[in-house]
Short mmCIF file of C-alpha atoms and ligand atoms in Angstrom, two decimals:
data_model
loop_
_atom_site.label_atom_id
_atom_site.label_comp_id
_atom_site.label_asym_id
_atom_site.label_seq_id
_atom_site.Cartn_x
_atom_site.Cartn_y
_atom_site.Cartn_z
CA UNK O 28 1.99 -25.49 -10.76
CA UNK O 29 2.72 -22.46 -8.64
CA UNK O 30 0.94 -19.82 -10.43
CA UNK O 31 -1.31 -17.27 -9.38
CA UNK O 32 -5.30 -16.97 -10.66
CA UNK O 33 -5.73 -15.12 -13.75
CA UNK O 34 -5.24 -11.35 -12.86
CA UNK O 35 -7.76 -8.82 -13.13
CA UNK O 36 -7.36 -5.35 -14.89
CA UNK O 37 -9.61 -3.17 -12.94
CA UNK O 38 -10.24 -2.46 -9.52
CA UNK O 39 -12.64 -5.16 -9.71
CA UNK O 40 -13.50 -8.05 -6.96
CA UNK O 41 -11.97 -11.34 -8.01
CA UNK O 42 -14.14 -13.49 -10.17
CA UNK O 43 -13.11 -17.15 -8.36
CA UNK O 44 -11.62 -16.90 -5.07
CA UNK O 45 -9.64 -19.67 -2.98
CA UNK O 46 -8.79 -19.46 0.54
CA UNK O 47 -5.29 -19.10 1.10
CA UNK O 48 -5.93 -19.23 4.95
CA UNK O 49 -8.91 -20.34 7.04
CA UNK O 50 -12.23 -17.89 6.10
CA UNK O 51 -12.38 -17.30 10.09
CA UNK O 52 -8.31 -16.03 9.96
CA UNK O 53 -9.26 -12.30 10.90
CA UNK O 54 -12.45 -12.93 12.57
CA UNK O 55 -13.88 -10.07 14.67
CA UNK O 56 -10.57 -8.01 13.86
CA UNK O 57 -10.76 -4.28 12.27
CA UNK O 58 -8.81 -3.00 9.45
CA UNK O 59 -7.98 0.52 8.58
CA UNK O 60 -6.69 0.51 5.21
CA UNK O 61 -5.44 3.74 3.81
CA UNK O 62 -5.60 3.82 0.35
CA UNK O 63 -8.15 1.32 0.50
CA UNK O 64 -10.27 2.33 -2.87
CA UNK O 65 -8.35 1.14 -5.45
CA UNK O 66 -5.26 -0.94 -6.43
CA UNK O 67 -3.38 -3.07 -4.24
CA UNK O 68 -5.17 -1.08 -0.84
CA UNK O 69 -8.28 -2.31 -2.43
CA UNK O 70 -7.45 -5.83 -2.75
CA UNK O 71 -5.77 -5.98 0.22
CA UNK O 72 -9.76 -4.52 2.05
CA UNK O 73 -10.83 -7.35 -0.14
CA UNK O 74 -8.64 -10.35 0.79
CA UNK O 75 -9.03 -9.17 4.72
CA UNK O 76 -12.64 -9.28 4.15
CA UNK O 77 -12.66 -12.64 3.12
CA UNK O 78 -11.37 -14.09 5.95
CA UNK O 79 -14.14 -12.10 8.25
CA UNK O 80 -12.37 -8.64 9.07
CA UNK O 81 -14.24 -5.49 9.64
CA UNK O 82 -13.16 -3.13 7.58
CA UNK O 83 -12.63 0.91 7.12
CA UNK O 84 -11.38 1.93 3.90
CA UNK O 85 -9.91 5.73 3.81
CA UNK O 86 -8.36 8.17 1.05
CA UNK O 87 -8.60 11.32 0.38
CA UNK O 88 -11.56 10.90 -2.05
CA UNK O 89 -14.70 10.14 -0.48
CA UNK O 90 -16.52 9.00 -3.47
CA UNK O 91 -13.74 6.60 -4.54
CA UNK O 92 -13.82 4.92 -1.42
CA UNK O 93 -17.36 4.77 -1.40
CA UNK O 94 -17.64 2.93 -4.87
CA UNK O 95 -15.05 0.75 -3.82
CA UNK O 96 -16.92 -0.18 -0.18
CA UNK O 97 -19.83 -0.90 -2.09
CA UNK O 98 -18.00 -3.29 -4.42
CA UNK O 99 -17.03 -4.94 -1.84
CA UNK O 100 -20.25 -5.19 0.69
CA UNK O 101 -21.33 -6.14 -2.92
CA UNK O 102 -18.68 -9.26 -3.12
CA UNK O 103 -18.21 -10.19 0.78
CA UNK O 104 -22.14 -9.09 2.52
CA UNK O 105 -20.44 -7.85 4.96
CA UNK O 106 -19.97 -4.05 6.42
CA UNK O 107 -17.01 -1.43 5.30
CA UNK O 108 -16.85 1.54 6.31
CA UNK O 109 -15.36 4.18 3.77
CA UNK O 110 -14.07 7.64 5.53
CA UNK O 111 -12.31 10.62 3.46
CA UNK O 112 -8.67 11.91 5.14
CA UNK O 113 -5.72 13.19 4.09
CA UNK O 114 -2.62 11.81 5.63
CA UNK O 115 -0.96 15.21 5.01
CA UNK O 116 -3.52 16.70 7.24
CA UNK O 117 -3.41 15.49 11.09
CA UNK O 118 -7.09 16.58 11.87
CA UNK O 119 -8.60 14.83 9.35
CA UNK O 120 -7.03 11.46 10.40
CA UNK O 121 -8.36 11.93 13.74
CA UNK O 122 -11.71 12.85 13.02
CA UNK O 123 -11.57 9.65 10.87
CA UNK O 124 -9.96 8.01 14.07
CA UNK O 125 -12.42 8.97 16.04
CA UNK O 126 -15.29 7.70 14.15
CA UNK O 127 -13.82 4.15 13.53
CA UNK O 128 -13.20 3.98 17.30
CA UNK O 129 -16.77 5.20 17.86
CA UNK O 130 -18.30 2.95 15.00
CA UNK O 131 -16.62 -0.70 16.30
CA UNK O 132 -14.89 -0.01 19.58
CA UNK O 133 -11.41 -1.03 18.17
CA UNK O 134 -8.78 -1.10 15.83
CA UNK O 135 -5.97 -4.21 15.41
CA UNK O 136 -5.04 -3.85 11.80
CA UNK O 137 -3.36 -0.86 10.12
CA UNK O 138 -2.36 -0.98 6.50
CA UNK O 139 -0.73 2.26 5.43
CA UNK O 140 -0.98 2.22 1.14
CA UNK O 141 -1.06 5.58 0.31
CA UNK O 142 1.41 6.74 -1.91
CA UNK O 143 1.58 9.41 -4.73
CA UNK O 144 4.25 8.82 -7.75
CA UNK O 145 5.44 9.46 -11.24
CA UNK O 146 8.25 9.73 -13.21
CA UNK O 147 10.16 12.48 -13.38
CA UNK O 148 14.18 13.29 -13.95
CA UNK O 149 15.96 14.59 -11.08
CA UNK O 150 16.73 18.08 -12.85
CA UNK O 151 13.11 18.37 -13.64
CA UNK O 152 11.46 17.95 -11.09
CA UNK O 153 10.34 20.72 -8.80
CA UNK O 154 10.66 21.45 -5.11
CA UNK O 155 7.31 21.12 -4.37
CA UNK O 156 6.73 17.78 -6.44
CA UNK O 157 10.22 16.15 -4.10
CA UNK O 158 8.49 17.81 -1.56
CA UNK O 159 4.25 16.38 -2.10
CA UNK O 160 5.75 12.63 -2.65
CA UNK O 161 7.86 12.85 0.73
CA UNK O 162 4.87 14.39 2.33
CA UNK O 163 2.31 11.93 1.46
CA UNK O 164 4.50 9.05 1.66
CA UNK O 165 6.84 9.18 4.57
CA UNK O 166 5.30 12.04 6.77
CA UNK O 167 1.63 10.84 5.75
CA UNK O 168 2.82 7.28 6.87
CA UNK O 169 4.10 8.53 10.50
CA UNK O 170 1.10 10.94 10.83
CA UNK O 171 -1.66 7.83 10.51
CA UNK O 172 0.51 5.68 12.74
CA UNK O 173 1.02 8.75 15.19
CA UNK O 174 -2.59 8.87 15.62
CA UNK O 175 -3.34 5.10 15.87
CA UNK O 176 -0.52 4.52 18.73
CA UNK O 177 -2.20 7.78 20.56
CA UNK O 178 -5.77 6.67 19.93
CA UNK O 179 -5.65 3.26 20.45
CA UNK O 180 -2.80 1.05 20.03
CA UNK O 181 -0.58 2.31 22.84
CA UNK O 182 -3.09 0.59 25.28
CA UNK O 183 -4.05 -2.63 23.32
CA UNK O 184 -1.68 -3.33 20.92
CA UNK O 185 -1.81 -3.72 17.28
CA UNK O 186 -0.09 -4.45 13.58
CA UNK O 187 0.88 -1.68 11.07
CA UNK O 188 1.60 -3.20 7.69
CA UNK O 189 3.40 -0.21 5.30
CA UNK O 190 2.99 -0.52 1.96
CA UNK O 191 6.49 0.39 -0.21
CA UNK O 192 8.11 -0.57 -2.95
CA UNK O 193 12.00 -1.45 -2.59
CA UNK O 194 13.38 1.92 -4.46
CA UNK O 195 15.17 3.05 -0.91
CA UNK O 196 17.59 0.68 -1.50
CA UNK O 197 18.60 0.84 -5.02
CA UNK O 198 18.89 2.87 -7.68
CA UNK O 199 16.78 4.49 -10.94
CA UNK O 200 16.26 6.73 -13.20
CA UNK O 201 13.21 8.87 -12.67
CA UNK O 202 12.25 7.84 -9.23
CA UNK O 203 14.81 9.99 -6.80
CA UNK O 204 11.33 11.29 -4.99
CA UNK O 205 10.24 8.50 -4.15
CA UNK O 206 13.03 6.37 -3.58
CA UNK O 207 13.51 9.26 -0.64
CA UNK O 208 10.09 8.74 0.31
CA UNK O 209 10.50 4.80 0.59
CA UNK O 210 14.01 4.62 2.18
CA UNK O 211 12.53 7.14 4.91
CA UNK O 212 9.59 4.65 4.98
CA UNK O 213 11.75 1.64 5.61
CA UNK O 214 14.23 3.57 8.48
CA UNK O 215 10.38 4.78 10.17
CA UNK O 216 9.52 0.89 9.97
CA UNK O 217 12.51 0.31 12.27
CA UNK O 218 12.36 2.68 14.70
CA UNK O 219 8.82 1.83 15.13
CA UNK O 220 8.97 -1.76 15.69
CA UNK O 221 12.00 -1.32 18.03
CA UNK O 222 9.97 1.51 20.01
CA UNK O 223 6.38 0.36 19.72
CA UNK O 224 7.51 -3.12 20.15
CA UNK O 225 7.02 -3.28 23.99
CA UNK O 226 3.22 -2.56 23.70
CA UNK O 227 2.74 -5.44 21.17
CA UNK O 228 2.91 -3.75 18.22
CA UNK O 229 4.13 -5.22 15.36
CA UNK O 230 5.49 -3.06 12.25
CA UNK O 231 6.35 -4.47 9.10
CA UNK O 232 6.55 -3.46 5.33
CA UNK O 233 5.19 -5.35 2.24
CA UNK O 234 7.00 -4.16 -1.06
CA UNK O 235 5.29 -5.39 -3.85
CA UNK O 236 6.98 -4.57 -7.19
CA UNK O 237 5.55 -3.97 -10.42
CA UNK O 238 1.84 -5.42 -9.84
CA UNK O 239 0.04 -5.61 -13.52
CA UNK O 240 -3.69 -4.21 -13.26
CA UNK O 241 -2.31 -1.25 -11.53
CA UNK O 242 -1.42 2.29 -12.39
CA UNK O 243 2.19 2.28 -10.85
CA UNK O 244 2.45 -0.73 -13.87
CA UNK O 245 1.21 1.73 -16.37
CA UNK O 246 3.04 4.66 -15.16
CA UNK O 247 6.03 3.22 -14.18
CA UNK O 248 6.86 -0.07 -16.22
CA UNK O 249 8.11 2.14 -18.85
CA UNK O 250 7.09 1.52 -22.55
CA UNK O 251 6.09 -2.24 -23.94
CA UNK O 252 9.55 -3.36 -25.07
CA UNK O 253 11.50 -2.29 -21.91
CA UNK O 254 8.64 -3.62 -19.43
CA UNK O 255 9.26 -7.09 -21.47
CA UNK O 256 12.97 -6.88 -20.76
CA UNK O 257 12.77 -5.72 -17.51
CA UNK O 258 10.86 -8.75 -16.47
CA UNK O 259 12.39 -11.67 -18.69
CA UNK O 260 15.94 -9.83 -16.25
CA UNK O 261 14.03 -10.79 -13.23
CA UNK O 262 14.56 -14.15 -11.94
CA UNK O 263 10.58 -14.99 -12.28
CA UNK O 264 10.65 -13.49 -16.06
CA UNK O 265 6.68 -11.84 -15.16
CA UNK O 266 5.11 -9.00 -13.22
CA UNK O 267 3.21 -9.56 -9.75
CA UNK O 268 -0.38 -10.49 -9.62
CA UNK O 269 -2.73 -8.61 -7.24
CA UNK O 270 -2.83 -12.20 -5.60
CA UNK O 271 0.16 -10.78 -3.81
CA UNK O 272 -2.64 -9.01 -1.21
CA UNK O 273 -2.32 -12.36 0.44
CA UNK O 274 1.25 -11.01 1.93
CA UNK O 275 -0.89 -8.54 4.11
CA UNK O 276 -2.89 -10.75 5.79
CA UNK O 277 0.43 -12.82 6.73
CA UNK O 278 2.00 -10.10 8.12
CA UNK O 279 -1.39 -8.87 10.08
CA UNK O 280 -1.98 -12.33 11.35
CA UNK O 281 -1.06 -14.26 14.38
CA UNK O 282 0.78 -16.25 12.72
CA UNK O 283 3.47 -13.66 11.79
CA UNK O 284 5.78 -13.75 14.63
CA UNK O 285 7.38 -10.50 12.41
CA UNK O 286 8.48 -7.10 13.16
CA UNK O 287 10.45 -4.88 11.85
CA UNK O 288 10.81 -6.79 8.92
CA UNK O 289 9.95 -6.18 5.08
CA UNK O 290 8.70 -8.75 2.28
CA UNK O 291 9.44 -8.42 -0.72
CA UNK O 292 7.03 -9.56 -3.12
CA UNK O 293 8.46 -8.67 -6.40
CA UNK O 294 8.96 -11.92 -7.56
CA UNK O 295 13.09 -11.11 -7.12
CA UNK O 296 13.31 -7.91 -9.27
CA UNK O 297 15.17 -5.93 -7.30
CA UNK O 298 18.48 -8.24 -7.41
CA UNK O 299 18.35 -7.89 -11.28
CA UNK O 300 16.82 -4.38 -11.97
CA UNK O 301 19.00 -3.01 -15.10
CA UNK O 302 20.14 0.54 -15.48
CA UNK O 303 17.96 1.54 -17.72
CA UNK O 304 19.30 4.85 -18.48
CA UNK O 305 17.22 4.84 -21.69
CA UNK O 306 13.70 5.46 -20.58
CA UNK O 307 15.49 9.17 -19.63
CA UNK O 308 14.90 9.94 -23.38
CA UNK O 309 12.46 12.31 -23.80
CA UNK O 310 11.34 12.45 -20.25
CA UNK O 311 11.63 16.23 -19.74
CA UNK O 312 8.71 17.22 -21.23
CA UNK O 313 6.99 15.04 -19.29
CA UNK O 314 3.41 16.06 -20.29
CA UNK O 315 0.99 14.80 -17.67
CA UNK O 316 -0.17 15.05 -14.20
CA UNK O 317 -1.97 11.78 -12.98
N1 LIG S 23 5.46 15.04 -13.20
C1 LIG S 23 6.15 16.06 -12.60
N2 LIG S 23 5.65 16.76 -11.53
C2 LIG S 23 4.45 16.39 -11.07
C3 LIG S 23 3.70 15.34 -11.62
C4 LIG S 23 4.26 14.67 -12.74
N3 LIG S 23 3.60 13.65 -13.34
N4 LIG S 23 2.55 15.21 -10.91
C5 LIG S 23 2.59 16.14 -9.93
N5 LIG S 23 3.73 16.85 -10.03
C6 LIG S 23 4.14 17.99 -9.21
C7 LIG S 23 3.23 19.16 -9.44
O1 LIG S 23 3.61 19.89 -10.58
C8 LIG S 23 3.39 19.94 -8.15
O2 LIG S 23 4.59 20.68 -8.15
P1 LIG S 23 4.58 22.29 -8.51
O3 LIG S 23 3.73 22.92 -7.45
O4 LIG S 23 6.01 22.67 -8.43
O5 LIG S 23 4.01 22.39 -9.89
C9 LIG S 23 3.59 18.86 -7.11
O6 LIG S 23 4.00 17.67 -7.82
C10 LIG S 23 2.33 18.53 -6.36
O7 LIG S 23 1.35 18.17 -7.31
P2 LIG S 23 -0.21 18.31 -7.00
O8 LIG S 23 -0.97 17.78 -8.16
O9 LIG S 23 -0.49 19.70 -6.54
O10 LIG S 23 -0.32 17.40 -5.70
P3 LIG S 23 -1.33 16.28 -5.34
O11 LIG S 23 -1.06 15.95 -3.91
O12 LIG S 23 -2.74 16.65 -5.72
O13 LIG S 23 -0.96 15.03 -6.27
C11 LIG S 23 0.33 13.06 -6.64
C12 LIG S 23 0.36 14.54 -6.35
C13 LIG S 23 1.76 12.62 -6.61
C14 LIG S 23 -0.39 12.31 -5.55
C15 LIG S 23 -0.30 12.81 -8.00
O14 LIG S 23 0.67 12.54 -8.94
C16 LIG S 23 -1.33 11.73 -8.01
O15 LIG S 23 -2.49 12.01 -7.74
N6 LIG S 23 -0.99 10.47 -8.31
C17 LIG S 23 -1.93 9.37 -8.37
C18 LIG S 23 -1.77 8.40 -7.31
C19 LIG S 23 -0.47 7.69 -7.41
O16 LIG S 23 0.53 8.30 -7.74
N7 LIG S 23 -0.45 6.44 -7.04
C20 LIG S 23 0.78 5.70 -6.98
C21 LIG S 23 1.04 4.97 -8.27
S1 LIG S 23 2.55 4.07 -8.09
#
C-alpha cells in the first residue's frame, strides 16, 4: 500500500509504467527541460512525455542529451529535441531559444534542473568552486528564465518549475555552496511569481531530497552506515524514488492552481535532518572532481 514501483539505478526508461494522470494531461504542450539528460531532469522529460508533451531536452553536453533523447523517442515514439547550452552563458540559451521557438512555435513548460554540487568543508573550498555552484545554480536559473519571459512567455504565459533541494533553509556540513545557491533559488522563486504573476506565469519549486539511482545519492548520502541512519531519522525511514518526477507534471499542469510555492518531496527529511558533524572527518582531502 502506498509505495512507489521498484526504482531504477540508471538513467534508464522505466520498465512498467502506470499513469498517474490522464496520458492526454500535457497534450500539445512543450517542455524545455534543462538538465534534461540524466537523473531526475531525465525522468521528469520522461514522465512529461508520457502524458503527450513535446519535449526539448538541454545541458551543456550535447552528446548526453542526445543519448538520453534517443532513449526516450526509443520508450515514448514520440519527438525530443536535445540542444547543448550553458546556463552560465546567455547566448547560448538564446540560440537554443531560438531554435525551440523556430522548431514548434511555442513554449508552456519550463523545468530548470541544472545544478552542479559536491561536498566540500567551508574552509576548503575555493572562491571559484562557491563561486561555479552559485553561478550555475542561482544565476544559471534566472538567466534561462530571463530569456523565456523575453522570448516568449511575457506574451503568452507559461510555468517554470525550479528544481532545488531544501538546503536554503537549514543547515549542514559540507554543503555551504550550495545551500547559498538554493536559498537564492527559493527568494528568485518569489520574486518571480509575484512579478511574472500578472502575465500568467506560474513559478514554483520541486525539492526532491535524497533520490536513490542518482549521483547527488552517491555523492551526497554520505557513507553506508550514516545514509542508513539518516533515513531510519526521517519520518518515512527510506530515500525518494525517481517516481517523485510525477511532482513536475503537478506543478506544470492545469490543475496546479500554485505559484510561488515549493514541494517538498523528501519524504519529510528536512524536519529530522541530524547534525552530522561526523562525515567532516577526513573531508579535506577531498580527492575528486565529479
Ligand atoms: N571538491 C572541491 N572543489 C571542487 C569540486 C569538488 N568535488 N569539484 C569542482 N570543484 C571546484 C574546482 O576546483 C574549481 O575551483 P578552482 O578553480 O578554485 O580549482 C571550481 O569548483 C569549478 O570547477 P570546474 O570543474 O572548473 O567547473 P565545472 O563547471 O566544469 O564543474 C561542477 C563544476 C560543480 C558542475 C562539477 O562538480 C560537476 O560537473 N558536477 C556534476 C554534476 C552535479 O554536480 N550534479 C548535481 C549532483 S547533486
Amino acid at each position: 500500500h502506498g509505495q512507489p514501483p521498484p526504482n531504477i539505478d540508471e538513467d534508464d526508461c522505466l520498465l512498467e509504467y502506470c499513469h498517474l494522470f490522464s496520458v492526454q494531461s500535457a497534450q500539445d504542450k512543450v517542455a524545455f527541460i534543462i538538465g534534461g539528460g540524466s537523473e531526475i531532469g531525465f525522468l521528469i522529460a520522461q514522465v512529461f512525455m508520457r502524458h503527450s508533451c513535446h519535449m526539448v531536452i538541454a545541458s551543456r553536453s550535447l552528446p548526453r542529451v542526445s543519448t538520453a533523447s534517443k532513449k526516450l523517442v526509443a520508450a515514448k515514439g514520440q519527438w525530443c529535441l536535445p540542444l547543448s547550452l550553458d546556463v552560465q552563458d546567455p547566448p547560448t540559451i538564446i540560440v537554443a531559444v531560438d531554435e525551440v521557438l523556430r522548431e514548434f512555435g511555442k513554449m508552456d513548460i519550463l523545468v530548470n534542473g541544472a545544478a552542479g554540487n559536491f561536498p566540500c568543508p567551508a574552509s576548503t573550498l575555493s572562491f571559484n568552486a562557491f563561486k561555479t555552484v552559485l553561478d550555475i545554480d542561482a544565476a544559471g536559473t534566472f538567466n534561462v528564465s530571463h530569456v523565456l519571459y523575453e522570448k516568449f512567455f511575457q506574451d503568452h504565459g507559461g510555468v517554470i518549475v525550479n528544481i532545488t533541494v531544501t538546503l536554503g533553509s537549514w543547515g549542514q556540513v559540507l554543503l555551504i555552496h550550495a545551500g547559498a545557491a538554493k536559498a537564492a533559488m527559493d527568494a528568485m522563486m518569489c520574486h518571480l511569481a509575484v512579478e511574472w504573476g500578472h502575465g500568467n506565469i506560474r513559478v514554483n519549486i520541486l525539492a526532491p531530497g535524497l533520490i536513490s539511482g542518482t549521483k547527488g545519492f552517491q555523492q551526497l548520502g554520505g557513507p553506508q552506515a550514516s545514509r542508513i541512519l539518516h533515513f531510519l531519522r526521517s519520518p518515512l525511514q527510506r530515500a525518494g524514488n525517481k517516481i517523485i518526477a510525477h511532482s513536475a507534471l503537478f506543478l506544470a499542469s492545469p490543475a496546479a492552481f500554485v505559484t510561488g510555492a515549493v514541494l517538498v518531496a523528501n519524504g519529510g527529511m528536512w524536519l529530522t535532518s541530524p547534525n552530522n558533524t561526523e562525515m567532516l572527518v577526513g573531508f579535506p582531502s577531498f580527492p575528486t572532481k565529479l
